[in-house]
mmCIF file of C-alpha atoms and ligand atoms in Angstrom:
data_model
loop_
_atom_site.group_PDB
_atom_site.id
_atom_site.type_symbol
_atom_site.label_atom_id
_atom_site.label_comp_id
_atom_site.label_asym_id
_atom_site.label_seq_id
_atom_site.Cartn_x
_atom_site.Cartn_y
_atom_site.Cartn_z
ATOM 1 C CA MET A 24 17.901 -11.827 66.560
ATOM 2 C CA ASN A 25 19.885 -13.757 64.028
ATOM 3 C CA GLN A 26 17.739 -12.402 61.207
ATOM 4 C CA ARG A 27 18.264 -8.838 62.368
ATOM 5 C CA HIS A 28 21.983 -9.401 62.643
ATOM 6 C CA ASN A 29 22.114 -10.691 59.075
ATOM 7 C CA ALA A 30 20.142 -7.723 57.810
ATOM 8 C CA LEU A 31 22.542 -5.315 59.496
ATOM 9 C CA ARG A 32 25.494 -7.114 58.014
ATOM 10 C CA ALA A 33 23.966 -6.932 54.580
ATOM 11 C CA LEU A 34 23.344 -3.210 55.008
ATOM 12 C CA ALA A 35 26.927 -2.606 56.151
ATOM 13 C CA ALA A 36 28.247 -4.545 53.166
ATOM 14 C CA ALA A 37 26.075 -2.545 50.777
ATOM 15 C CA VAL A 38 27.301 0.739 52.216
ATOM 16 C CA ALA A 39 30.919 -0.406 51.981
ATOM 17 C CA LEU A 40 30.392 -1.497 48.408
ATOM 18 C CA ALA A 41 28.897 1.864 47.492
ATOM 19 C CA PHE A 42 32.062 3.596 48.701
ATOM 20 C CA VAL A 43 34.370 1.186 46.926
ATOM 21 C CA ALA A 44 32.368 1.434 43.725
ATOM 22 C CA SER A 45 32.385 5.241 43.739
ATOM 23 C CA PRO A 46 35.503 6.513 45.477
ATOM 24 C CA ALA A 47 34.677 9.966 44.124
ATOM 25 C CA LEU A 48 31.981 10.153 46.771
ATOM 26 C CA ALA A 49 34.644 10.197 49.422
ATOM 27 C CA GLN A 50 36.988 12.588 47.575
ATOM 28 C CA GLU A 51 36.634 16.285 47.047
ATOM 29 C CA LYS A 52 37.063 17.598 43.549
ATOM 30 C CA VAL A 53 39.884 19.982 42.682
ATOM 31 C CA LYS A 54 38.432 23.421 42.076
ATOM 32 C CA VAL A 55 40.304 25.431 39.427
ATOM 33 C CA GLY A 56 39.469 29.104 38.842
ATOM 34 C CA PHE A 57 40.440 30.626 35.499
ATOM 35 C CA MET A 58 40.793 34.393 35.542
ATOM 36 C CA LEU A 59 41.723 35.329 31.984
ATOM 37 C CA PRO A 60 40.723 37.744 29.223
ATOM 38 C CA TYR A 61 38.003 36.306 27.010
ATOM 39 C CA THR A 62 37.043 39.660 25.484
ATOM 40 C CA GLY A 63 39.102 42.622 24.238
ATOM 41 C CA THR A 64 42.500 42.864 22.571
ATOM 42 C CA PHE A 65 43.905 39.870 24.544
ATOM 43 C CA ALA A 66 40.872 37.562 24.092
ATOM 44 C CA ALA A 67 42.725 35.162 21.780
ATOM 45 C CA LEU A 68 45.529 34.914 24.357
ATOM 46 C CA GLY A 69 43.117 33.944 27.149
ATOM 47 C CA ASN A 70 41.485 31.333 24.958
ATOM 48 C CA ALA A 71 44.816 29.829 23.893
ATOM 49 C CA ILE A 72 45.930 29.553 27.542
ATOM 50 C CA THR A 73 42.648 27.850 28.482
ATOM 51 C CA ASN A 74 42.932 25.423 25.565
ATOM 52 C CA GLY A 75 46.557 24.589 26.359
ATOM 53 C CA PHE A 76 45.766 24.016 30.033
ATOM 54 C CA LYS A 77 42.846 21.732 29.207
ATOM 55 C CA LEU A 78 44.953 19.765 26.740
ATOM 56 C CA ALA A 79 47.481 19.003 29.481
ATOM 57 C CA ILE A 80 44.634 17.906 31.781
ATOM 58 C CA ALA A 81 43.108 15.718 29.062
ATOM 59 C CA GLU A 82 46.469 13.962 28.838
ATOM 60 C CA GLN A 83 46.038 13.185 32.564
ATOM 61 C CA GLY A 84 42.706 11.475 31.887
ATOM 62 C CA GLY A 85 40.817 14.680 32.705
ATOM 63 C CA LYS A 86 41.885 14.568 36.357
ATOM 64 C CA LEU A 87 44.320 16.186 38.763
ATOM 65 C CA GLY A 88 45.979 13.940 41.299
ATOM 66 C CA GLY A 89 43.377 11.325 40.426
ATOM 67 C CA ARG A 90 40.481 13.644 41.262
ATOM 68 C CA ASP A 91 37.755 15.161 39.140
ATOM 69 C CA ILE A 92 37.946 18.885 38.436
ATOM 70 C CA ASP A 93 35.459 21.725 38.808
ATOM 71 C CA TYR A 94 36.230 24.756 36.651
ATOM 72 C CA VAL A 95 35.080 28.293 37.421
ATOM 73 C CA THR A 96 35.770 30.974 34.819
ATOM 74 C CA VAL A 97 35.972 34.759 35.096
ATOM 75 C CA ASP A 98 36.542 37.072 32.113
ATOM 76 C CA ASP A 99 38.936 39.717 33.460
ATOM 77 C CA GLU A 100 38.672 41.830 30.271
ATOM 78 C CA SER A 101 42.322 42.855 30.812
ATOM 79 C CA ASP A 102 40.869 45.593 33.015
ATOM 80 C CA PRO A 103 42.959 46.322 36.122
ATOM 81 C CA ALA A 104 40.122 48.410 37.633
ATOM 82 C CA LYS A 105 37.895 45.335 37.829
ATOM 83 C CA ALA A 106 40.652 42.959 38.933
ATOM 84 C CA PRO A 107 40.328 43.115 42.753
ATOM 85 C CA GLU A 108 36.613 42.330 42.587
ATOM 86 C CA ASN A 109 37.111 39.579 40.011
ATOM 87 C CA VAL A 110 39.839 37.786 41.923
ATOM 88 C CA ASN A 111 37.927 38.068 45.192
ATOM 89 C CA LYS A 112 34.982 36.330 43.555
ATOM 90 C CA LEU A 113 37.203 33.318 42.916
ATOM 91 C CA ILE A 114 38.802 33.361 46.352
ATOM 92 C CA LYS A 115 35.846 34.223 48.592
ATOM 93 C CA ARG A 116 32.689 33.312 46.682
ATOM 94 C CA ASP A 117 33.887 30.241 44.785
ATOM 95 C CA ASN A 118 36.528 29.100 47.241
ATOM 96 C CA VAL A 119 38.753 27.721 44.473
ATOM 97 C CA ASP A 120 41.795 25.574 45.305
ATOM 98 C CA VAL A 121 43.962 27.250 42.694
ATOM 99 C CA ILE A 122 43.699 30.330 40.482
ATOM 100 C CA VAL A 123 45.106 30.266 36.948
ATOM 101 C CA GLY A 124 45.647 33.752 35.492
ATOM 102 C CA THR A 125 46.283 36.052 33.842
ATOM 103 C CA VAL A 126 47.587 37.753 30.674
ATOM 104 C CA HIS A 127 47.707 41.480 31.582
ATOM 105 C CA SER A 128 50.366 42.664 34.041
ATOM 106 C CA GLY A 129 48.146 45.261 35.716
ATOM 107 C CA VAL A 130 45.435 42.697 36.371
ATOM 108 C CA ALA A 131 48.037 40.181 37.561
ATOM 109 C CA MET A 132 49.333 42.721 40.069
ATOM 110 C CA ALA A 133 45.931 42.845 41.793
ATOM 111 C CA MET A 134 45.773 39.045 41.685
ATOM 112 C CA ALA A 135 49.202 38.691 43.278
ATOM 113 C CA LYS A 136 48.214 41.086 46.085
ATOM 114 C CA ALA A 137 44.991 39.155 46.729
ATOM 115 C CA ALA A 138 46.878 35.840 46.623
ATOM 116 C CA LYS A 139 49.309 37.137 49.229
ATOM 117 C CA ASP A 140 46.602 38.599 51.478
ATOM 118 C CA ASN A 141 44.505 35.427 51.406
ATOM 119 C CA ASN A 142 47.266 32.842 51.016
ATOM 120 C CA ALA A 143 45.622 31.678 47.801
ATOM 121 C CA LEU A 144 47.504 29.518 45.322
ATOM 122 C CA LEU A 145 48.137 31.451 42.105
ATOM 123 C CA LEU A 146 49.645 30.071 38.892
ATOM 124 C CA ILE A 147 50.479 32.755 36.321
ATOM 125 C CA PRO A 148 50.425 31.474 32.729
ATOM 126 C CA ASN A 149 51.510 34.728 31.061
ATOM 127 C CA ALA A 150 51.582 38.168 32.743
ATOM 128 C CA GLY A 151 55.197 39.276 33.031
ATOM 129 C CA GLN A 152 55.028 42.016 35.709
ATOM 130 C CA ASP A 153 58.612 41.967 37.013
ATOM 131 C CA GLU A 154 57.678 42.681 40.657
ATOM 132 C CA ILE A 155 55.591 39.523 40.973
ATOM 133 C CA THR A 156 58.740 37.433 40.956
ATOM 134 C CA GLY A 157 60.691 40.305 42.527
ATOM 135 C CA PRO A 158 59.682 42.150 45.705
ATOM 136 C CA LEU A 159 56.186 40.610 45.679
ATOM 137 C CA CYS A 160 57.396 37.032 45.298
ATOM 138 C CA ALA A 161 55.787 34.369 47.480
ATOM 139 C CA PRO A 162 55.805 30.572 47.717
ATOM 140 C CA ASN A 163 52.125 30.421 46.726
ATOM 141 C CA ILE A 164 52.678 32.413 43.494
ATOM 142 C CA ILE A 165 54.303 30.531 40.627
ATOM 143 C CA ARG A 166 54.835 31.791 37.077
ATOM 144 C CA THR A 167 55.219 29.455 34.099
ATOM 145 C CA SER A 168 55.897 32.142 31.493
ATOM 146 C CA PHE A 169 58.524 34.919 31.713
ATOM 147 C CA SER A 170 59.189 38.299 33.328
ATOM 148 C CA ASN A 171 58.536 41.365 31.176
ATOM 149 C CA SER A 172 62.105 42.588 31.045
ATOM 150 C CA SER A 173 63.549 39.203 29.947
ATOM 151 C CA PRO A 174 62.671 38.957 26.226
ATOM 152 C CA GLY A 175 63.407 42.690 25.942
ATOM 153 C CA TYR A 176 66.830 42.226 27.494
ATOM 154 C CA ALA A 177 67.580 39.428 25.020
ATOM 155 C CA MET A 178 66.583 41.628 22.074
ATOM 156 C CA GLY A 179 68.715 44.510 23.391
ATOM 157 C CA LYS A 180 71.712 42.199 23.260
ATOM 158 C CA VAL A 181 70.835 41.017 19.741
ATOM 159 C CA ALA A 182 70.393 44.607 18.506
ATOM 160 C CA ALA A 183 73.753 45.685 19.931
ATOM 161 C CA ASP A 184 75.455 42.582 18.507
ATOM 162 C CA ARG A 185 74.025 43.451 15.093
ATOM 163 C CA GLY A 186 75.701 46.812 15.309
ATOM 164 C CA TYR A 187 72.626 49.025 15.606
ATOM 165 C CA LYS A 188 73.544 52.292 17.293
ATOM 166 C CA THR A 189 70.246 54.157 17.626
ATOM 167 C CA VAL A 190 66.793 52.813 18.460
ATOM 168 C CA VAL A 191 63.365 54.391 18.990
ATOM 169 C CA THR A 192 60.976 52.432 21.232
ATOM 170 C CA LEU A 193 57.191 52.384 21.004
ATOM 171 C CA ALA A 194 54.988 50.577 23.527
ATOM 172 C CA TRP A 195 51.725 50.552 25.411
ATOM 173 C CA LYS A 196 52.101 52.689 28.521
ATOM 174 C CA TYR A 197 51.708 50.141 31.306
ATOM 175 C CA ALA A 198 53.960 47.743 33.195
ATOM 176 C CA ALA A 199 54.434 45.247 30.366
ATOM 177 C CA GLY A 200 55.439 47.937 27.864
ATOM 178 C CA ASP A 201 57.586 49.895 30.312
ATOM 179 C CA GLN A 202 59.443 46.835 31.603
ATOM 180 C CA SER A 203 59.910 45.296 28.161
ATOM 181 C CA VAL A 204 61.449 48.559 26.943
ATOM 182 C CA GLY A 205 63.466 48.774 30.188
ATOM 183 C CA GLY A 206 64.999 45.334 29.594
ATOM 184 C CA PHE A 207 65.782 46.190 25.978
ATOM 185 C CA LYS A 208 67.362 49.508 26.879
ATOM 186 C CA GLU A 209 69.544 48.023 29.608
ATOM 187 C CA ALA A 210 71.137 45.405 27.354
ATOM 188 C CA PHE A 211 71.249 47.610 24.243
ATOM 189 C CA GLU A 212 73.003 50.489 25.991
ATOM 190 C CA LYS A 213 75.335 48.087 27.804
ATOM 191 C CA GLY A 214 76.292 46.864 24.326
ATOM 192 C CA GLY A 215 77.069 50.395 23.127
ATOM 193 C CA GLY A 216 73.724 51.443 21.577
ATOM 194 C CA LYS A 217 71.489 54.365 22.513
ATOM 195 C CA VAL A 218 67.703 54.544 22.872
ATOM 196 C CA VAL A 219 67.161 57.979 21.359
ATOM 197 C CA LYS A 220 63.416 58.295 21.955
ATOM 198 C CA GLU A 221 60.826 56.392 24.021
ATOM 199 C CA LEU A 222 57.322 56.703 22.584
ATOM 200 C CA SER A 223 54.169 55.303 24.163
ATOM 201 C CA LEU A 224 50.387 55.274 23.956
ATOM 202 C CA PRO A 225 47.715 54.106 26.409
ATOM 203 C CA PHE A 226 46.707 50.426 26.538
ATOM 204 C CA PRO A 227 44.869 49.160 24.463
ATOM 205 C CA THR A 228 44.735 52.040 21.955
ATOM 206 C CA VAL A 229 46.063 51.541 18.427
ATOM 207 C CA GLU A 230 46.288 55.033 16.873
ATOM 208 C CA PHE A 231 49.834 54.482 15.645
ATOM 209 C CA GLN A 232 49.981 56.943 12.740
ATOM 210 C CA PRO A 233 51.503 59.988 14.485
ATOM 211 C CA PHE A 234 54.202 57.792 16.014
ATOM 212 C CA LEU A 235 55.096 56.224 12.681
ATOM 213 C CA THR A 236 55.426 59.684 11.171
ATOM 214 C CA GLU A 237 57.776 60.690 13.993
ATOM 215 C CA ILE A 238 59.852 57.505 13.591
ATOM 216 C CA ALA A 239 60.180 58.173 9.853
ATOM 217 C CA SER A 240 61.565 61.615 10.598
ATOM 218 C CA ILE A 241 64.009 60.444 13.299
ATOM 219 C CA LYS A 242 65.337 57.600 11.075
ATOM 220 C CA PRO A 243 66.844 55.387 13.825
ATOM 221 C CA ASP A 244 68.818 52.245 12.977
ATOM 222 C CA ALA A 245 65.933 50.136 14.337
ATOM 223 C CA VAL A 246 62.622 50.332 16.232
ATOM 224 C CA TYR A 247 61.765 48.231 19.291
ATOM 225 C CA VAL A 248 58.084 47.779 20.175
ATOM 226 C CA PHE A 249 55.925 46.008 22.756
ATOM 227 C CA PHE A 250 52.452 45.037 21.532
ATOM 228 C CA ALA A 251 50.506 41.782 21.664
ATOM 229 C CA GLY A 252 47.247 40.274 20.468
ATOM 230 C CA GLY A 253 45.014 42.556 18.404
ATOM 231 C CA GLY A 254 47.306 45.542 18.929
ATOM 232 C CA ALA A 255 50.305 43.627 17.542
ATOM 233 C CA VAL A 256 48.376 42.706 14.413
ATOM 234 C CA LYS A 257 47.584 46.359 13.728
ATOM 235 C CA LEU A 258 51.057 47.706 14.542
ATOM 236 C CA VAL A 259 52.799 45.300 12.181
ATOM 237 C CA LYS A 260 50.361 46.053 9.365
ATOM 238 C CA ASP A 261 50.522 49.824 9.910
ATOM 239 C CA TYR A 262 54.336 49.771 10.063
ATOM 240 C CA ASP A 263 54.425 48.003 6.716
ATOM 241 C CA ALA A 264 51.770 50.246 5.166
ATOM 242 C CA ALA A 265 53.761 53.325 6.248
ATOM 243 C CA GLY A 266 56.641 51.997 4.139
ATOM 244 C CA LEU A 267 58.957 51.526 7.130
ATOM 245 C CA ARG A 268 59.397 47.731 7.112
ATOM 246 C CA LYS A 269 62.075 47.694 4.433
ATOM 247 C CA THR A 270 64.012 50.742 5.656
ATOM 248 C CA ILE A 271 63.990 50.594 9.490
ATOM 249 C CA PRO A 272 64.071 47.079 11.027
ATOM 250 C CA LEU A 273 61.179 46.442 13.434
ATOM 251 C CA LEU A 274 62.195 44.464 16.538
ATOM 252 C CA GLY A 275 60.223 43.204 19.504
ATOM 253 C CA PRO A 276 59.638 40.467 22.028
ATOM 254 C CA GLY A 277 58.008 37.481 20.321
ATOM 255 C CA PHE A 278 54.511 38.571 21.400
ATOM 256 C CA LEU A 279 54.623 40.875 18.396
ATOM 257 C CA THR A 280 54.289 37.918 16.026
ATOM 258 C CA ASP A 281 52.872 35.085 18.156
ATOM 259 C CA GLY A 282 49.295 34.014 17.503
ATOM 260 C CA THR A 283 49.073 36.875 15.023
ATOM 261 C CA LEU A 284 50.786 35.700 11.830
ATOM 262 C CA GLU A 285 47.653 34.622 9.995
ATOM 263 C CA ALA A 286 46.198 38.130 10.393
ATOM 264 C CA GLN A 287 49.492 39.968 9.765
ATOM 265 C CA GLY A 288 50.213 38.118 6.526
ATOM 266 C CA ALA A 289 53.092 39.376 4.393
ATOM 267 C CA SER A 290 53.569 42.433 6.648
ATOM 268 C CA ALA A 291 55.255 40.207 9.259
ATOM 269 C CA GLU A 292 57.583 38.276 6.940
ATOM 270 C CA GLY A 293 61.221 38.557 7.970
ATOM 271 C CA LEU A 294 60.646 40.217 11.360
ATOM 272 C CA LEU A 295 63.109 39.366 14.141
ATOM 273 C CA THR A 296 61.843 38.746 17.679
ATOM 274 C CA THR A 297 63.070 37.135 20.910
ATOM 275 C CA LEU A 298 61.059 34.712 23.044
ATOM 276 C CA HIS A 299 61.203 31.543 25.146
ATOM 277 C CA TYR A 300 59.354 29.624 22.425
ATOM 278 C CA ALA A 301 59.356 29.164 18.662
ATOM 279 C CA ASP A 302 56.990 27.225 16.431
ATOM 280 C CA GLU A 303 59.333 24.694 14.966
ATOM 281 C CA LEU A 304 61.538 23.819 17.913
ATOM 282 C CA ASP A 305 62.565 20.321 17.024
ATOM 283 C CA ASN A 306 62.181 18.395 20.252
ATOM 284 C CA PRO A 307 59.883 15.377 20.732
ATOM 285 C CA LYS A 308 57.678 17.166 23.270
ATOM 286 C CA ASN A 309 57.070 20.140 20.987
ATOM 287 C CA ASN A 310 56.253 17.917 18.046
ATOM 288 C CA ALA A 311 53.777 15.898 20.128
ATOM 289 C CA PHE A 312 52.282 19.046 21.689
ATOM 290 C CA ARG A 313 51.777 20.781 18.351
ATOM 291 C CA ALA A 314 50.153 17.723 16.785
ATOM 292 C CA ALA A 315 47.844 17.151 19.769
ATOM 293 C CA TYR A 316 46.851 20.830 19.996
ATOM 294 C CA LYS A 317 46.104 21.035 16.296
ATOM 295 C CA LYS A 318 44.035 17.853 16.476
ATOM 296 C CA ALA A 319 42.055 19.083 19.486
ATOM 297 C CA TYR A 320 41.394 22.670 18.378
ATOM 298 C CA ASN A 321 42.085 22.736 14.644
ATOM 299 C CA VAL A 322 44.507 25.693 14.933
ATOM 300 C CA GLU A 323 48.255 25.985 15.405
ATOM 301 C CA PRO A 324 49.360 26.563 19.011
ATOM 302 C CA ASP A 325 51.299 29.694 19.992
ATOM 303 C CA VAL A 326 53.361 30.744 23.005
ATOM 304 C CA TYR A 327 50.206 31.364 25.060
ATOM 305 C CA ALA A 328 48.868 27.867 24.340
ATOM 306 C CA MET A 329 52.259 26.460 25.313
ATOM 307 C CA GLN A 330 52.297 28.428 28.595
ATOM 308 C CA GLY A 331 48.760 27.235 29.428
ATOM 309 C CA TYR A 332 49.833 23.679 28.644
ATOM 310 C CA ASP A 333 52.847 23.905 30.942
ATOM 311 C CA THR A 334 50.696 25.396 33.703
ATOM 312 C CA GLY A 335 48.502 22.304 33.411
ATOM 313 C CA GLN A 336 51.546 20.053 33.406
ATOM 314 C CA LEU A 337 52.973 21.778 36.479
ATOM 315 C CA LEU A 338 49.720 21.527 38.420
ATOM 316 C CA ALA A 339 49.402 17.878 37.397
ATOM 317 C CA ALA A 340 52.877 17.182 38.799
ATOM 318 C CA GLY A 341 52.027 18.982 42.054
ATOM 319 C CA THR A 342 48.649 17.359 42.583
ATOM 320 C CA LYS A 343 50.031 13.933 41.764
ATOM 321 C CA ALA A 344 52.498 14.266 44.638
ATOM 322 C CA VAL A 345 49.666 14.911 47.136
ATOM 323 C CA GLY A 346 47.060 12.565 45.642
ATOM 324 C CA GLY A 347 44.905 15.537 44.743
ATOM 325 C CA ASP A 348 44.654 16.684 48.369
ATOM 326 C CA MET A 349 44.846 20.461 47.915
ATOM 327 C CA LYS A 350 45.065 20.960 51.683
ATOM 328 C CA LYS A 351 48.600 19.573 51.611
ATOM 329 C CA ARG A 352 49.721 22.964 50.379
ATOM 330 C CA ASP A 353 53.401 22.863 51.341
ATOM 331 C CA ALA A 354 53.994 19.485 49.710
ATOM 332 C CA LEU A 355 52.030 20.577 46.649
ATOM 333 C CA ILE A 356 54.154 23.704 46.207
ATOM 334 C CA LYS A 357 57.386 21.849 46.831
ATOM 335 C CA ALA A 358 56.488 19.264 44.202
ATOM 336 C CA MET A 359 55.781 22.019 41.670
ATOM 337 C CA GLN A 360 58.984 23.895 42.482
ATOM 338 C CA THR A 361 61.093 20.794 41.963
ATOM 339 C CA ALA A 362 59.130 19.203 39.105
ATOM 340 C CA LYS A 363 60.995 18.383 35.921
ATOM 341 C CA ILE A 364 58.569 19.614 33.306
ATOM 342 C CA ASP A 365 59.036 18.274 29.811
ATOM 343 C CA SER A 366 58.075 21.499 28.048
ATOM 344 C CA PRO A 367 57.557 22.166 24.331
ATOM 345 C CA ARG A 368 59.867 25.195 24.834
ATOM 346 C CA GLY A 369 62.694 22.847 25.912
ATOM 347 C CA PRO A 370 63.737 22.147 29.482
ATOM 348 C CA PHE A 371 63.201 24.807 32.139
ATOM 349 C CA SER A 372 63.422 24.958 35.897
ATOM 350 C CA LEU A 373 61.921 27.377 38.393
ATOM 351 C CA SER A 374 64.169 29.947 40.046
ATOM 352 C CA LYS A 375 64.051 30.661 43.782
ATOM 353 C CA ALA A 376 61.572 33.415 42.877
ATOM 354 C CA ASN A 377 59.274 30.853 41.165
ATOM 355 C CA ASN A 378 60.011 32.159 37.660
ATOM 356 C CA PRO A 379 61.241 29.989 34.763
ATOM 357 C CA VAL A 380 64.960 29.821 34.031
ATOM 358 C CA GLN A 381 64.957 29.184 30.296
ATOM 359 C CA ASP A 382 66.534 29.728 26.903
ATOM 360 C CA ILE A 383 65.414 32.802 24.982
ATOM 361 C CA TYR A 384 65.415 32.160 21.261
ATOM 362 C CA LEU A 385 66.076 34.563 18.429
ATOM 363 C CA ARG A 386 63.300 33.988 15.902
ATOM 364 C CA GLN A 387 62.467 35.148 12.434
ATOM 365 C CA VAL A 388 59.117 35.052 10.644
ATOM 366 C CA VAL A 389 59.510 32.706 7.678
ATOM 367 C CA ASN A 390 56.464 31.559 5.714
ATOM 368 C CA LYS A 391 54.042 32.516 8.487
ATOM 369 C CA GLN A 392 56.042 30.680 11.141
ATOM 370 C CA ASN A 393 58.135 31.930 14.041
ATOM 371 C CA LYS A 394 61.282 30.011 13.251
ATOM 372 C CA ALA A 395 64.133 29.789 15.789
ATOM 373 C CA ILE A 396 67.319 30.957 14.104
ATOM 374 C CA GLY A 397 69.468 30.864 17.226
ATOM 375 C CA ILE A 398 69.534 31.228 20.989
ATOM 376 C CA ALA A 399 69.783 34.862 22.083
ATOM 377 C CA ILE A 400 70.489 33.969 25.722
ATOM 378 C CA LYS A 401 70.941 30.478 27.100
ATOM 379 C CA GLY A 402 69.379 29.641 30.472
ATOM 380 C CA TYR A 403 68.290 33.204 31.203
ATOM 381 C CA ALA A 404 67.409 33.792 34.848
ATOM 382 C CA ASP A 405 65.515 36.946 35.716
ATOM 383 C CA PRO A 406 67.519 38.877 38.343
ATOM 384 C CA ALA A 407 64.417 38.808 40.633
ATOM 385 C CA VAL A 408 65.573 41.952 42.412
ATOM 386 C CA GLY A 409 64.063 42.242 45.897
ATOM 387 C CA CYS A 410 62.614 38.733 46.137
ATOM 388 C CA LYS A 411 62.856 37.334 49.653
ATOM 389 C CA MET A 412 60.836 34.213 50.388
HETATM 390 C C1 LIG B 11 51.516 41.563 30.117
HETATM 391 O O1 LIG B 11 50.685 42.459 30.313
HETATM 392 O O2 LIG B 11 52.282 41.166 31.013
HETATM 393 C C2 LIG B 11 51.608 40.918 28.786
HETATM 394 C C3 LIG B 11 50.516 40.911 27.927
HETATM 395 C C4 LIG B 11 50.605 40.288 26.712
HETATM 396 C C5 LIG B 11 51.774 39.661 26.335
HETATM 397 C C6 LIG B 11 52.868 39.672 27.162
HETATM 398 C C7 LIG B 11 52.788 40.306 28.406
HETATM 399 O O3 LIG B 11 51.845 39.050 25.162
#
């Protein structure tokens, strides 16, 4: 009897020790689903976001709220037609705790709808679709980037302040292009300018020649464009090759020259853009971030890398507050909404619509860098029309 009792005690002790020695056994991992473009014109953007996110996690010892992480990755190809199926894979097949994505506004729209329908947690590290932090806003959808109209609005103000009177716009015909141009036009015309022609072409096509010919014949004071990634590289080079760079200033949101300067070369020198980030912002966090990113990936970070990094930082703050227990959803969201994120862009907070309130810089390309030459709008808050939480 005594012997049996001792054996049982020894067994119980061994079991207890096994749990103490490997607490992970008792804890679920945090399952993160990336839905981003890894092919197509925005592939570099998706990769930069992923790298930035993973850098932030590495700085947390590779964990979230003290827990190990499982990653699931879907290439959304920036294709809105495939978006509902792709996001449902993450929600229903993979049962992820949080979705991180995406770049393209049309794809993000489908993701936001699915997140609402299924009460899934969605963190948006780029796509600016205005409605997502407007009428479609929800507590479980948080954006760490910008809304499409915001950088455009800032540039409209800059263009009017510079005394330009007439502008032609050229953009991809989808939400990001339309809303970027809309923001520009609103501020530019409020400041006394006039958008005399709005030109567009389907995403992601890059047959710019006929439009450049038309711009040359209209001779506006300036041109405002929305392009990003591979399309931005080609537009800037074509604009220069057409001989327009020196005669008609080319303006845009900073996506025009972010992550693209190596490929654009001399064609981008001197261009003015507006964005919530610039390469050489001299704050300790940006300096540390840029050095760490360069060391980890051997390339310079861009705005997309920074947004991915801040998405990682935000999720780290949220999960820390709940000890990695993703079922404590309300506390997790609250912690993210109130987190003070030390961002390379400078301080920002989240609005009631879960969109960053942040400075928008005026930048100029100098020696292959997007250099901040001023602040176009301080503490810009998207109007978030129609958002009721
Ligand atoms: C968007 O589709 O919302 C979008 C894509 C690329 C950018 C910015 C916005 O650089």
